[in-house]
CSV table of C-alpha atoms in Angstrom, one decimal:
chain,number,residue,atom,x,y,z
A,1,TYR,CA,0.0,0.2,0.0
A,2,SER,CA,1.4,3.4,-0.9
A,3,ARG,CA,0.2,6.9,-1.3
A,4,LYS,CA,1.3,10.6,-1.5
A,5,ASN,CA,0.3,12.9,1.5
A,6,PHE,CA,-3.0,14.3,0.9
A,7,GLU,CA,-3.5,18.0,-0.1
A,8,LYS,CA,-6.7,18.1,2.3
A,9,PRO,CA,-6.2,15.2,4.6
A,10,GLU,CA,-9.4,16.7,6.7
A,11,LEU,CA,-11.6,15.8,3.7
A,12,GLN,CA,-10.8,12.1,3.8
A,13,ALA,CA,-12.6,9.4,5.5
A,14,ARG,CA,-11.5,9.2,9.1
A,15,LEU,CA,-9.1,6.2,8.7
A,16,HIS,CA,-7.2,8.0,5.9
A,17,GLN,CA,-6.7,11.4,7.6
A,18,ASN,CA,-3.5,10.1,9.0
A,19,PHE,CA,-1.0,7.5,7.9
A,20,GLU,CA,-0.5,6.3,11.5
A,21,HIS,CA,-4.3,5.4,11.5
A,22,GLU,CA,-3.8,3.5,8.4
A,23,VAL,CA,-0.5,1.7,9.7
A,24,ALA,CA,-2.5,0.7,12.7
A,25,PHE,CA,-5.3,-0.7,10.8
A,26,LEU,CA,-2.9,-2.7,8.5
A,27,ASP,CA,-1.0,-3.9,11.4
A,28,SER,CA,-4.2,-5.6,12.8
A,29,LEU,CA,-4.4,-7.6,9.6
A,30,PHE,CA,-0.7,-8.3,8.9
A,31,PRO,CA,1.7,-9.3,11.6
A,32,ASN,CA,4.8,-8.7,9.7
A,33,GLY,CA,4.0,-5.2,8.1
A,34,ALA,CA,6.6,-2.3,7.7
A,35,ALA,CA,5.6,1.3,7.3
A,36,TYR,CA,7.8,4.0,5.7
A,37,CYS,CA,7.7,7.8,5.0
A,38,LEU,CA,10.0,9.1,2.4
A,39,GLY,CA,10.2,12.9,1.6
A,40,ARG,CA,10.0,15.9,4.1
A,41,LEU,CA,7.7,15.8,6.9
A,42,LYS,CA,6.7,19.5,6.3
A,43,GLY,CA,6.6,19.0,2.6
A,44,ASP,CA,5.8,16.6,-0.2
A,45,ARG,CA,6.2,12.9,1.0
A,46,TRP,CA,5.4,9.5,0.2
A,47,TYR,CA,4.0,6.7,2.5
A,48,LEU,CA,4.5,3.1,1.9
A,49,TYR,CA,3.4,0.0,3.9
A,50,THR,CA,5.0,-3.4,2.8
A,51,LEU,CA,5.4,-6.8,4.2
A,52,ASP,CA,8.9,-7.5,5.9
A,53,GLN,CA,9.3,-11.0,4.5
A,54,PRO,CA,11.6,-12.7,1.8
A,55,VAL,CA,10.0,-13.2,-1.7
A,56,GLN,CA,11.4,-15.5,-4.2
A,57,ARG,CA,10.8,-14.3,-7.7
A,58,ASP,CA,12.5,-16.0,-11.0
A,59,SER,CA,11.6,-13.0,-13.2
A,60,ALA,CA,12.2,-9.5,-13.6
A,61,ASP,CA,9.8,-7.1,-11.6
A,62,GLN,CA,10.1,-3.3,-11.7
A,63,THR,CA,7.4,-0.5,-11.3
A,64,LEU,CA,7.4,3.1,-12.2
A,65,GLU,CA,5.1,5.5,-10.7
A,66,ILE,CA,4.8,9.4,-11.3
A,67,LEU,CA,2.5,11.5,-9.1
A,68,MET,CA,1.9,14.9,-10.4
A,69,THR,CA,0.1,18.1,-8.9
A,70,GLY,CA,-0.2,21.7,-10.3
A,71,LEU,CA,-0.9,20.7,-13.8
A,72,ASP,CA,-0.8,22.7,-16.9
A,73,GLU,CA,-4.4,24.2,-17.6
A,74,GLU,CA,-4.1,23.9,-21.3
A,75,ALA,CA,-2.9,20.2,-20.9
A,76,MET,CA,-5.9,19.4,-18.5
A,77,SER,CA,-8.5,20.9,-20.7
A,78,HIS,CA,-8.4,17.8,-23.0
A,79,PHE,CA,-10.1,15.8,-20.0
A,80,THR,CA,-13.5,17.3,-20.3
A,81,LYS,CA,-16.6,16.2,-22.3
A,82,GLU,CA,-16.8,19.6,-23.6
A,83,ALA,CA,-13.3,19.8,-25.2
A,84,SER,CA,-12.8,16.1,-26.2
A,85,GLY,CA,-16.2,14.5,-26.3
A,86,THR,CA,-14.8,11.1,-26.1
A,87,ALA,CA,-12.2,9.2,-24.2
A,88,ALA,CA,-10.5,8.2,-27.5
A,89,VAL,CA,-10.1,11.7,-28.5
A,90,ALA,CA,-8.6,12.7,-25.0
A,91,THR,CA,-6.2,9.7,-25.2
A,92,LYS,CA,-5.1,10.8,-28.8
A,93,VAL,CA,-4.7,14.6,-28.5
A,94,SER,CA,-3.1,14.6,-25.0
A,95,GLY,CA,-0.5,12.1,-26.0
A,96,ILE,CA,-1.3,9.4,-23.8
A,97,SER,CA,-1.5,6.9,-26.7
A,98,ASP,CA,2.3,7.2,-27.2
A,99,PHE,CA,3.3,6.5,-23.9
A,100,ILE,CA,3.3,2.6,-24.2
A,101,PRO,CA,3.2,2.1,-28.0
A,102,GLY,CA,1.3,-0.9,-29.3
A,103,ALA,CA,-0.6,-1.2,-25.8
A,104,ILE,CA,-4.4,-2.1,-25.7
A,105,ILE,CA,-6.2,0.9,-24.1
A,106,ASP,CA,-9.3,0.9,-22.1
A,107,ASP,CA,-10.1,4.5,-21.3
A,108,ALA,CA,-12.9,6.6,-19.9
A,109,LEU,CA,-13.8,10.4,-20.0
A,110,PHE,CA,-16.2,11.3,-17.2
A,111,GLU,CA,-19.0,13.8,-17.0
A,112,PRO,CA,-18.3,16.7,-16.8
A,113,CYS,CA,-14.6,16.1,-16.5
A,114,GLY,CA,-12.0,13.5,-15.3
A,115,TYR,CA,-10.3,10.7,-17.0
A,116,SER,CA,-9.0,7.1,-16.3
A,117,MET,CA,-7.1,4.6,-18.4
A,118,ASN,CA,-5.8,1.2,-18.2
A,119,ALA,CA,-3.4,-0.4,-20.8
A,120,LEU,CA,-1.9,-3.9,-21.4
A,121,SER,CA,1.0,-4.6,-23.4
A,122,GLY,CA,1.7,-8.4,-23.2
A,123,GLU,CA,2.1,-9.0,-19.4
A,124,CYS,CA,2.8,-5.5,-18.5
A,125,TYR,CA,0.2,-2.8,-17.6
A,126,GLY,CA,-0.1,1.0,-17.4
A,127,THR,CA,-2.8,3.0,-15.8
A,128,ILE,CA,-3.5,6.7,-15.4
A,129,HIS,CA,-5.9,8.7,-13.4
A,130,ILE,CA,-6.5,12.2,-13.8
A,131,THR,CA,-8.3,15.1,-12.0
A,132,PRO,CA,-8.2,18.1,-14.0
A,133,GLN,CA,-9.8,21.0,-12.1
A,134,PRO,CA,-7.4,23.7,-11.5
A,135,GLU,CA,-7.9,24.1,-7.8
A,136,CYS,CA,-7.0,20.3,-7.2
A,137,SER,CA,-5.5,19.0,-10.4
A,138,TYR,CA,-3.8,15.6,-10.0
A,139,VAL,CA,-2.4,13.1,-12.4
A,140,SER,CA,-0.9,9.7,-11.4
A,141,PHE,CA,0.7,7.4,-13.9
A,142,GLU,CA,1.9,3.7,-13.2
A,143,THR,CA,3.4,0.9,-15.1
A,144,ASN,CA,5.4,-2.3,-14.7
A,145,ILE,CA,6.6,-2.3,-18.2
A,146,ARG,CA,10.3,-3.6,-18.1
A,147,MET,CA,12.9,-1.3,-19.7
A,148,GLU,CA,16.5,-0.7,-19.2
A,149,SER,CA,15.9,2.9,-18.6
A,150,TYR,CA,12.6,5.0,-17.9
A,151,SER,CA,14.3,8.2,-18.9
A,152,GLY,CA,12.7,8.7,-22.1
A,153,LEU,CA,9.1,7.6,-20.6
A,154,ILE,CA,9.5,9.9,-17.7
A,155,ALA,CA,10.2,12.7,-20.0
A,156,LYS,CA,7.4,12.0,-22.1
A,157,VAL,CA,4.8,11.9,-19.5
A,158,VAL,CA,6.1,15.1,-17.8
A,159,GLU,CA,6.1,17.0,-21.0
A,160,ALA,CA,2.5,15.9,-21.9
A,161,PHE,CA,1.1,17.2,-18.5
A,162,LYS,CA,3.6,19.8,-17.5
A,163,PRO,CA,3.1,19.6,-13.8
A,164,THR,CA,4.2,22.3,-11.2
A,165,LYS,CA,5.8,19.4,-9.0
A,166,PHE,CA,5.9,15.7,-9.2
A,167,SER,CA,7.3,12.6,-7.3
A,168,ILE,CA,8.7,9.6,-8.9
A,169,THR,CA,8.9,6.2,-7.3
A,170,ILE,CA,10.8,3.1,-8.9
A,171,PHE,CA,10.8,-0.4,-7.5
A,172,THR,CA,13.1,-3.0,-9.1
A,173,ASN,CA,14.3,-6.5,-8.1
A,174,GLN,CA,17.7,-8.2,-8.8
A,175,LEU,CA,16.6,-9.3,-12.2
A,176,SER,CA,15.3,-6.0,-13.5
A,177,PRO,CA,16.9,-5.1,-16.7
A,178,CYS,CA,17.6,-1.5,-15.5
A,179,GLY,CA,19.5,-2.9,-12.5
A,180,PRO,CA,19.1,-1.1,-9.2
A,181,SER,CA,16.1,1.5,-9.3
A,182,LEU,CA,18.9,4.2,-8.8
A,183,ASN,CA,20.1,3.5,-12.4
A,184,ALA,CA,16.6,3.1,-13.9
A,185,PHE,CA,16.7,6.8,-15.4
A,186,ASP,CA,18.8,9.8,-16.0
A,187,GLU,CA,17.2,13.0,-14.5
A,188,ARG,CA,19.0,15.1,-17.0
A,189,HIS,CA,16.2,14.3,-19.2
A,190,VAL,CA,13.9,15.9,-16.9
A,191,LYS,CA,14.0,19.6,-18.4
A,192,GLY,CA,13.0,22.6,-16.5
A,193,TYR,CA,12.8,21.1,-13.1
A,194,ARG,CA,15.1,20.8,-10.1
A,195,ARG,CA,15.2,17.8,-7.8
A,196,VAL,CA,14.2,18.5,-4.3
A,197,ASP,CA,14.8,15.1,-2.7
A,198,LYS,CA,16.1,11.7,-3.6
A,199,GLN,CA,16.1,8.6,-1.4
A,200,TYR,CA,17.0,5.0,-1.9
A,201,CYS,CA,15.8,2.0,0.2
A,202,GLU,CA,16.6,-2.0,0.1
A,203,PHE,CA,14.1,-4.3,1.5
A,204,SER,CA,14.3,-7.6,3.0
A,205,ASN,CA,12.2,-9.1,0.1
A,206,ALA,CA,15.0,-8.4,-2.4
A,207,TYR,CA,13.4,-5.3,-3.8
A,208,ASN,CA,14.7,-1.8,-3.8
A,209,LEU,CA,13.2,1.7,-4.2
A,210,THR,CA,14.1,5.1,-5.4
A,211,MET,CA,11.9,8.2,-4.6
A,212,CYS,CA,12.6,11.5,-6.1
A,213,HIS,CA,10.6,14.7,-5.9
A,214,TYR,CA,11.1,17.6,-8.5
A,215,THR,CA,9.6,21.1,-8.6
A,216,SER,CA,9.7,23.8,-11.1
A,217,HIS,CA,10.0,26.3,-8.5
A,218,PRO,CA,13.2,27.5,-6.9
A,219,ALA,CA,13.5,26.2,-3.6
A,220,THR,CA,13.3,28.2,-0.4
A,221,PRO,CA,16.9,29.1,0.5
A,222,VAL,CA,18.3,27.5,3.6
A,223,THR,CA,19.4,30.4,6.2
A,224,SER,CA,22.4,29.8,8.5
A,225,PRO,CA,21.7,30.4,12.3
A,226,PRO,CA,22.5,33.9,13.6
A,227,LEU,CA,26.2,34.5,14.4
A,228,GLY,CA,26.8,33.7,17.8
A,229,SER,CA,24.1,31.0,18.2
A,230,PRO,CA,25.3,28.0,20.3
A,231,PRO,CA,25.9,24.8,18.2
A,232,PHE,CA,23.6,22.0,18.7
A,233,THR,CA,24.9,19.1,20.9
A,234,SER,CA,23.3,15.7,21.3
A,235,PRO,CA,22.1,15.0,24.9
A,236,THR,CA,24.3,13.0,27.1
A,237,LEU,CA,23.3,9.9,28.7
A,238,GLY,CA,21.2,10.5,31.7
A,239,SER,CA,19.9,13.8,30.4
A,240,PRO,CA,16.4,14.5,30.9
A,241,PRO,CA,14.2,13.9,27.6
A,242,PHE,CA,13.2,16.8,25.3
A,243,PRO,CA,10.1,18.4,26.6
A,244,SER,CA,6.8,17.5,24.7
A,245,PRO,CA,5.6,20.4,22.6
């Protein structure tokens, strides 16, 4: 189970307003679960809940996910009934049909707006969900297509939707043609964005994960403490605990 932090958690069902609540529920079902938070606690972050147990696989397995917010309004205009009329038209004019060439596509365009697509290419899948409204625009793209590099695909998806910011997650195993997830793409292909965070994890089930977050806005500069401020020192053994906020 994984998800990005919600823009408005207070509008979610109570269980999903807080990741800790979700973890408690999942722990009641799975005795060997492991929960992770990647990203910045006061910024964009991504949550993961997985099973902490060995998994034996005799084939390559890798997954790419791109989570995008603050989408370009012109790009989002294709995903309304008024503009495109049918899902097939939206898929074509938006460039989605070129993401996984030759894939069988089952798409849907909702009334008055919104879009969803599932695609099959052999044993691999691709899926997209789009909320185009300017005040809450969001696009998710996921695929397990096996490639030596996701660089071209990531660039194609980002160029189609032009998000203000986006996160990438890549899972691979030891047999993936791209090798470790850190090697799955070259971020120099991501034009017009700067990386804010990049984290790498290895799990006991022989999978590894890379999570990156990018933004088109310059990051807030980090300011140094005022001159004369005392340096931070770790508490010594026996020191009283930090006071609660």
